[in-house]
Tab-separated table of C-alpha atoms and ligand atoms in Angstrom:
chain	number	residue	atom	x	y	z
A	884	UNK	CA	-16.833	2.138	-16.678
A	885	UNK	CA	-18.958	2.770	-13.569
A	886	UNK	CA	-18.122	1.450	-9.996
A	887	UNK	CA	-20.494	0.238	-7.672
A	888	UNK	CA	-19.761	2.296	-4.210
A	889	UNK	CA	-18.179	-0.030	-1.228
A	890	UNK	CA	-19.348	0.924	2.185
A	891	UNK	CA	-18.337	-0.084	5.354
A	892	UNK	CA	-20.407	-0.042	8.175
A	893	UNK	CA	-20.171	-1.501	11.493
A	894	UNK	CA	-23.252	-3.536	11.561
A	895	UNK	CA	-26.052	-2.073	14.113
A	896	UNK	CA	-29.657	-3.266	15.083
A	897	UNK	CA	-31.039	-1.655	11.886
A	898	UNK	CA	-28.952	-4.534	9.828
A	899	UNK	CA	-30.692	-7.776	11.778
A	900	UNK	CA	-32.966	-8.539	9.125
A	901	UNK	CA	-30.052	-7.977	5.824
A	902	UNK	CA	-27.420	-9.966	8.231
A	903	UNK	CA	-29.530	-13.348	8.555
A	904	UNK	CA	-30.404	-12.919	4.883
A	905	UNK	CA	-26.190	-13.103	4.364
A	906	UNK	CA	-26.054	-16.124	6.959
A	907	UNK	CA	-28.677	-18.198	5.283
A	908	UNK	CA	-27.384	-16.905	1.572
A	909	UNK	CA	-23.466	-18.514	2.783
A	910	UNK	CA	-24.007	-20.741	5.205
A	911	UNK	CA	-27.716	-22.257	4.957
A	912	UNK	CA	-28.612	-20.565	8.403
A	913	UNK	CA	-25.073	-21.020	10.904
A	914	UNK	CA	-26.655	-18.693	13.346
A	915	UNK	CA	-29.710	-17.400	14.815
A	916	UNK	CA	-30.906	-13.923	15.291
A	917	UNK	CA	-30.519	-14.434	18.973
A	918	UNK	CA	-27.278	-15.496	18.503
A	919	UNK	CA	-26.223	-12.438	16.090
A	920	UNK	CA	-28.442	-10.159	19.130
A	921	UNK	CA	-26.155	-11.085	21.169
A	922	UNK	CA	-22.720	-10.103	19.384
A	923	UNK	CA	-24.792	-6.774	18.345
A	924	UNK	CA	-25.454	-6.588	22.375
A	925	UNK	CA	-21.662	-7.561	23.042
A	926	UNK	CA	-19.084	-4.997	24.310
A	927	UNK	CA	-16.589	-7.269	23.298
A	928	UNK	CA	-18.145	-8.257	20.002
A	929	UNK	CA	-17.319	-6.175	16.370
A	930	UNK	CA	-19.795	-6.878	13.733
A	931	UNK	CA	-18.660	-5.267	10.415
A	932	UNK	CA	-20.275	-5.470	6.965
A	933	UNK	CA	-20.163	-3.981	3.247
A	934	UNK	CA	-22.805	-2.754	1.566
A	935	UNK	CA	-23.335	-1.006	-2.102
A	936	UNK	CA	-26.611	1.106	-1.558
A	937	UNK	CA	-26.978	0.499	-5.251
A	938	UNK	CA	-27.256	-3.327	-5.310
A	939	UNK	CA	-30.347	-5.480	-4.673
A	940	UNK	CA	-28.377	-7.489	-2.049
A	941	UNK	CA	-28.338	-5.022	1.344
A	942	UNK	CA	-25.086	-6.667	2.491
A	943	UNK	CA	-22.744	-8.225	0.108
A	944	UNK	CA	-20.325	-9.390	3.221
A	945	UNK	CA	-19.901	-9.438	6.966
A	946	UNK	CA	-17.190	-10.461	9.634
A	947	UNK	CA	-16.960	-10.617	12.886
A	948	UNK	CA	-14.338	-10.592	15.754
A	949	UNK	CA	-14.476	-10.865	19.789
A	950	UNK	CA	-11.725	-9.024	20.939
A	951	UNK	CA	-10.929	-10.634	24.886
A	952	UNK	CA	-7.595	-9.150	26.125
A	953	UNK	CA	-4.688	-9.207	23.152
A	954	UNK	CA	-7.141	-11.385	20.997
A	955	UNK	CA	-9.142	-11.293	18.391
A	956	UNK	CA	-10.928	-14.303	17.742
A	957	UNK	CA	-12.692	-14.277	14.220
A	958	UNK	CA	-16.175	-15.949	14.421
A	959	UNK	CA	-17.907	-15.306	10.975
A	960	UNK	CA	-16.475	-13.813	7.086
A	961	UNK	CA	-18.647	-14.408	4.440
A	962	UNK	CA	-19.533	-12.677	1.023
A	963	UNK	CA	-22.724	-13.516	-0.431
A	964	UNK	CA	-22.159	-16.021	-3.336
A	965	UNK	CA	-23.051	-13.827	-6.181
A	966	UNK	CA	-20.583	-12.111	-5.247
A	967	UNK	CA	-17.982	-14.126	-4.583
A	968	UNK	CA	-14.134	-14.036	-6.533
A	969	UNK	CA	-14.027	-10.393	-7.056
A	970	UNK	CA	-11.942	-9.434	-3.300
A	971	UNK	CA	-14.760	-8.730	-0.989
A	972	UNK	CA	-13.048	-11.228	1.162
A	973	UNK	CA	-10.081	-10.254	1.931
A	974	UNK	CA	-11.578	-7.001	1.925
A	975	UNK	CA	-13.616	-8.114	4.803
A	976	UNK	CA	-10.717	-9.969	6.381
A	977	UNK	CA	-8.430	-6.467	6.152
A	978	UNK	CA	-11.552	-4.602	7.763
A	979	UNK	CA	-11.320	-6.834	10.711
A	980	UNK	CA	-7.852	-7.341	11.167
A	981	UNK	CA	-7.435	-3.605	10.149
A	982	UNK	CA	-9.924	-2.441	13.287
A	983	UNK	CA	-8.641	-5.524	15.856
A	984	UNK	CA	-5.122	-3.647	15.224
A	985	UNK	CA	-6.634	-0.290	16.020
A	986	UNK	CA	-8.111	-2.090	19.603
A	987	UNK	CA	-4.830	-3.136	20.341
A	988	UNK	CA	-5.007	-6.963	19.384
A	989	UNK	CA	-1.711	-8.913	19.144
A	990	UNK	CA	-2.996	-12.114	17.420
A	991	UNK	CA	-5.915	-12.539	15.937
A	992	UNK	CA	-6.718	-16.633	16.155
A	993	UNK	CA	-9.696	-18.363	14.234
A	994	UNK	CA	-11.134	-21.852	13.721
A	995	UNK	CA	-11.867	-23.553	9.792
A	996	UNK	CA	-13.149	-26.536	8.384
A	997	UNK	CA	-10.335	-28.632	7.243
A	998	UNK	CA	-12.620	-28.596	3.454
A	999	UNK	CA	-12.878	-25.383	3.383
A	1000	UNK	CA	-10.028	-24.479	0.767
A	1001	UNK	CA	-11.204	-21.081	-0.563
A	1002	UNK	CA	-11.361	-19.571	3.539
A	1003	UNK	CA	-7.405	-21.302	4.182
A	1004	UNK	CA	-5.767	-20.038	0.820
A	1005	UNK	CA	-7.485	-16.596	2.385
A	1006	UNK	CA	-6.201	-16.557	5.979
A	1007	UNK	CA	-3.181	-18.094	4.128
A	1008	UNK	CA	-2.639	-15.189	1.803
A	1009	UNK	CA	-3.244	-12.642	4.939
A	1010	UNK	CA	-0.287	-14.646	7.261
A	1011	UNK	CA	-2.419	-16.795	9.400
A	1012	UNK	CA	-0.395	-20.159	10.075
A	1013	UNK	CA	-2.001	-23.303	11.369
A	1014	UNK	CA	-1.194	-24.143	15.168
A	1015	UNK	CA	-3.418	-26.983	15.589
A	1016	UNK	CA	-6.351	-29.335	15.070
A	1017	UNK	CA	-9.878	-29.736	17.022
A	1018	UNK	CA	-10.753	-32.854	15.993
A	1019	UNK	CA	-14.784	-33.361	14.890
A	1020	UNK	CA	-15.087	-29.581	16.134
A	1021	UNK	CA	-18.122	-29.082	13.320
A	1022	UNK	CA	-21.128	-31.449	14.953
A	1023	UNK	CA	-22.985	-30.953	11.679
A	1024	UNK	CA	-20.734	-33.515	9.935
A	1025	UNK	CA	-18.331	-34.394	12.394
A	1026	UNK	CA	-15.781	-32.313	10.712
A	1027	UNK	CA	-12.186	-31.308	11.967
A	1028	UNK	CA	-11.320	-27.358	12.505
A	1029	UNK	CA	-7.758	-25.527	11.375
A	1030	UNK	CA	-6.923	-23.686	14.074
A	1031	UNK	CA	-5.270	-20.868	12.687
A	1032	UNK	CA	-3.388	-17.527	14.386
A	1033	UNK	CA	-2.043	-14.505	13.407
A	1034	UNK	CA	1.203	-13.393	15.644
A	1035	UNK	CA	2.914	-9.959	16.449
A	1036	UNK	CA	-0.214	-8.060	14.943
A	1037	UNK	CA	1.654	-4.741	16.952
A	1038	UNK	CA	5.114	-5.022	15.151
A	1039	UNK	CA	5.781	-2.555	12.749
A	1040	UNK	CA	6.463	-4.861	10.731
A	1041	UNK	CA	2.672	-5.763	10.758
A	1042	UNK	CA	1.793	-1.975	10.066
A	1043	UNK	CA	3.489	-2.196	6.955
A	1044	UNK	CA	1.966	-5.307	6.088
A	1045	UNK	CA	-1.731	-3.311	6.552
A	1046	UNK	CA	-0.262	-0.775	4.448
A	1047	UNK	CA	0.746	-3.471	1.669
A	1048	UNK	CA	-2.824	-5.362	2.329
A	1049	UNK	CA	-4.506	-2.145	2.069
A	1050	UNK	CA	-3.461	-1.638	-1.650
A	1051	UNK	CA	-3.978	-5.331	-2.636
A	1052	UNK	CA	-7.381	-4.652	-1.755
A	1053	UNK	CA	-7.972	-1.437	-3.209
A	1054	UNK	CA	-6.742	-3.128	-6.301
A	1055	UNK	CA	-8.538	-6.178	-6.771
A	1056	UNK	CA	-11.798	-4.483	-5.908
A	1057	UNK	CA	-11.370	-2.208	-8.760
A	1058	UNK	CA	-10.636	-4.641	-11.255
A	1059	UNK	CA	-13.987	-5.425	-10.633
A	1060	UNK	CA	-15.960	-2.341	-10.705
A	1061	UNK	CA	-16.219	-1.528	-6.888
A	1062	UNK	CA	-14.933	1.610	-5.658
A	1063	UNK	CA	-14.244	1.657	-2.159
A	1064	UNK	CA	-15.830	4.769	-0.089
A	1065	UNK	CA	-14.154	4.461	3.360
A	1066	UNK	CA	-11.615	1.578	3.850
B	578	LIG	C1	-14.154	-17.671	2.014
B	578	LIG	C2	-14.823	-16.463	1.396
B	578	LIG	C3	-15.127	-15.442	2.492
B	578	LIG	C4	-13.865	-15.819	0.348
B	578	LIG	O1	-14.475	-14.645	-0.142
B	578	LIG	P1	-14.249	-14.135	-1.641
B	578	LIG	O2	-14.819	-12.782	-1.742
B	578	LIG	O3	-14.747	-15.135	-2.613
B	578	LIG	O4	-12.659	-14.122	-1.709
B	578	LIG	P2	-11.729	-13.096	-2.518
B	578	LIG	O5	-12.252	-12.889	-3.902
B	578	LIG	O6	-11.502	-11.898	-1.683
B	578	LIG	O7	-10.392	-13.965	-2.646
B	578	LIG	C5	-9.273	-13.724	-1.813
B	578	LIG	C6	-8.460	-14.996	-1.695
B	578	LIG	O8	-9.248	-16.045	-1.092
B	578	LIG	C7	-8.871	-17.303	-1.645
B	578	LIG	N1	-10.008	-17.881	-2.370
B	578	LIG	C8	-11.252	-17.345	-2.477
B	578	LIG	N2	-12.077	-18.179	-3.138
B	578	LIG	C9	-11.336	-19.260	-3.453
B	578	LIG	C10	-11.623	-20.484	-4.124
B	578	LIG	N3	-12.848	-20.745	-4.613
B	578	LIG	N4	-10.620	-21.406	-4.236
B	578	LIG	C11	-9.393	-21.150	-3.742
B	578	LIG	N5	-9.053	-20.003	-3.104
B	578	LIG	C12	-10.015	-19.071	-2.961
B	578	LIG	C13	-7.697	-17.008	-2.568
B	578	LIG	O9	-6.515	-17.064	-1.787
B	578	LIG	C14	-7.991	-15.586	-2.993
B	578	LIG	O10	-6.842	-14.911	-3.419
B	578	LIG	P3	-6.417	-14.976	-4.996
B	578	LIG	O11	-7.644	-14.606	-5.766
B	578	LIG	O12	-5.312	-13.990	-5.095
B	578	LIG	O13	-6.026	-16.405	-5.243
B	578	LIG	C15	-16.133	-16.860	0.624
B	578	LIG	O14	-15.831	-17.940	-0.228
B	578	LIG	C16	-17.298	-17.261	1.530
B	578	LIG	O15	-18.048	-16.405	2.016
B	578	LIG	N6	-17.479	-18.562	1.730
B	578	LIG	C17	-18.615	-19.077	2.532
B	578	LIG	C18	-18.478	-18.745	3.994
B	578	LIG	C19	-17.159	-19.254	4.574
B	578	LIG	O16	-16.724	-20.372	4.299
B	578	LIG	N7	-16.522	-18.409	5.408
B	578	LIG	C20	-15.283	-18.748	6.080
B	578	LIG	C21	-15.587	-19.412	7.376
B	578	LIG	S1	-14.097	-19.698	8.300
């Protein structure tokens, strides 16, 4: 059967246009392109994505991270929902926490809706545990946030835990037809 190549890239001027597509596509339009110009403009900021040069869709998922000190706080994953289910997720998710552990990050921390099920059964699966609650943190709807952290990301027990994430990854992906070209 034929794979569909898996690139990833970290995301560049060039991408602007394909990244807002993705943030309208998940999330009905969470940020602006000023907003995104600025994490592109960012020292501290790492904008990844994946991208199959043979698809229709220019980026099939994106994450980002700020890395301040010995964190990295996660500010956007998302796979575009056609392609949803199939690992691109926690593909994503190992990208970032893969590269935040090359920068030297400890913890890696993040903030979720409390209905968002799919994204906590994610950072669940990865070892994230809930510290806390911002209550009505979403202005939208008034919605609480999961704050959520990742500890001892420097251990080596956490290297072989990249190692084991690594081929959980590589698996799912290629029960559904994506090869991966440089994760
Ligand atoms: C959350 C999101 C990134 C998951 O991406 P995905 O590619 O569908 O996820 P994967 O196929 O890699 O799934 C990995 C794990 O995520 C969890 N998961 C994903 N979708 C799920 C769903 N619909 N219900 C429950 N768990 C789900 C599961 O733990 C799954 O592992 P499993 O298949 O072994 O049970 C995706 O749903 C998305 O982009 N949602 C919209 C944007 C968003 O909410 N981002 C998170 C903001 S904090």
């Amino acid at each position: 059967m034929s794979k569909f190549p898996l690139e990833l890239k970290l995301l560049t001027q060039a991408d602007l246009s394909s990244i807002l597509e993705l943030d309208r596509a998940c999330f009905g339009g969470l940020w602006t392109l000023e907003s995104y110009q600025r994490e592109l403009d960012s020292a501290n900021s790492v904008l990844l994505g994946l991208h199959s040069p043979l698809l229709p869709v220019k980026l099939v998922a994106m994450g980002c991270f700020w890395s301040i000190l010995e964190e990295a706080h996660i500010t956007i994953l998302a796979v575009h929902p056609r392609y949803q289910r199939q690992g691109l997720g926690q593909a994503m998710l190992y990208s970032l926490l893969k590269t935040a552990w090359e920068r030297g990050s400890e913890r890696a921390t993040l903030e979720v809706r409390v209905s968002n099920q799919a994204a906590i059964s994610l950072y669940q699966k990865f070892g994230f545990k809930t510290a806390g609650r911002r209550r009505r943190y979403y202005k939208d709807n008034n919605e609480d946030a999961l704050i959520l952290w990742l500890e001892k990301m420097q251990s080596p027990k956490f290297q072989q835990i990249l190692v084991q994430l690594h081929a959980l990854v590589c698996d799912r992906l290629n029960n559904f037809c994506w090869s991966l070209v440089n994760i």
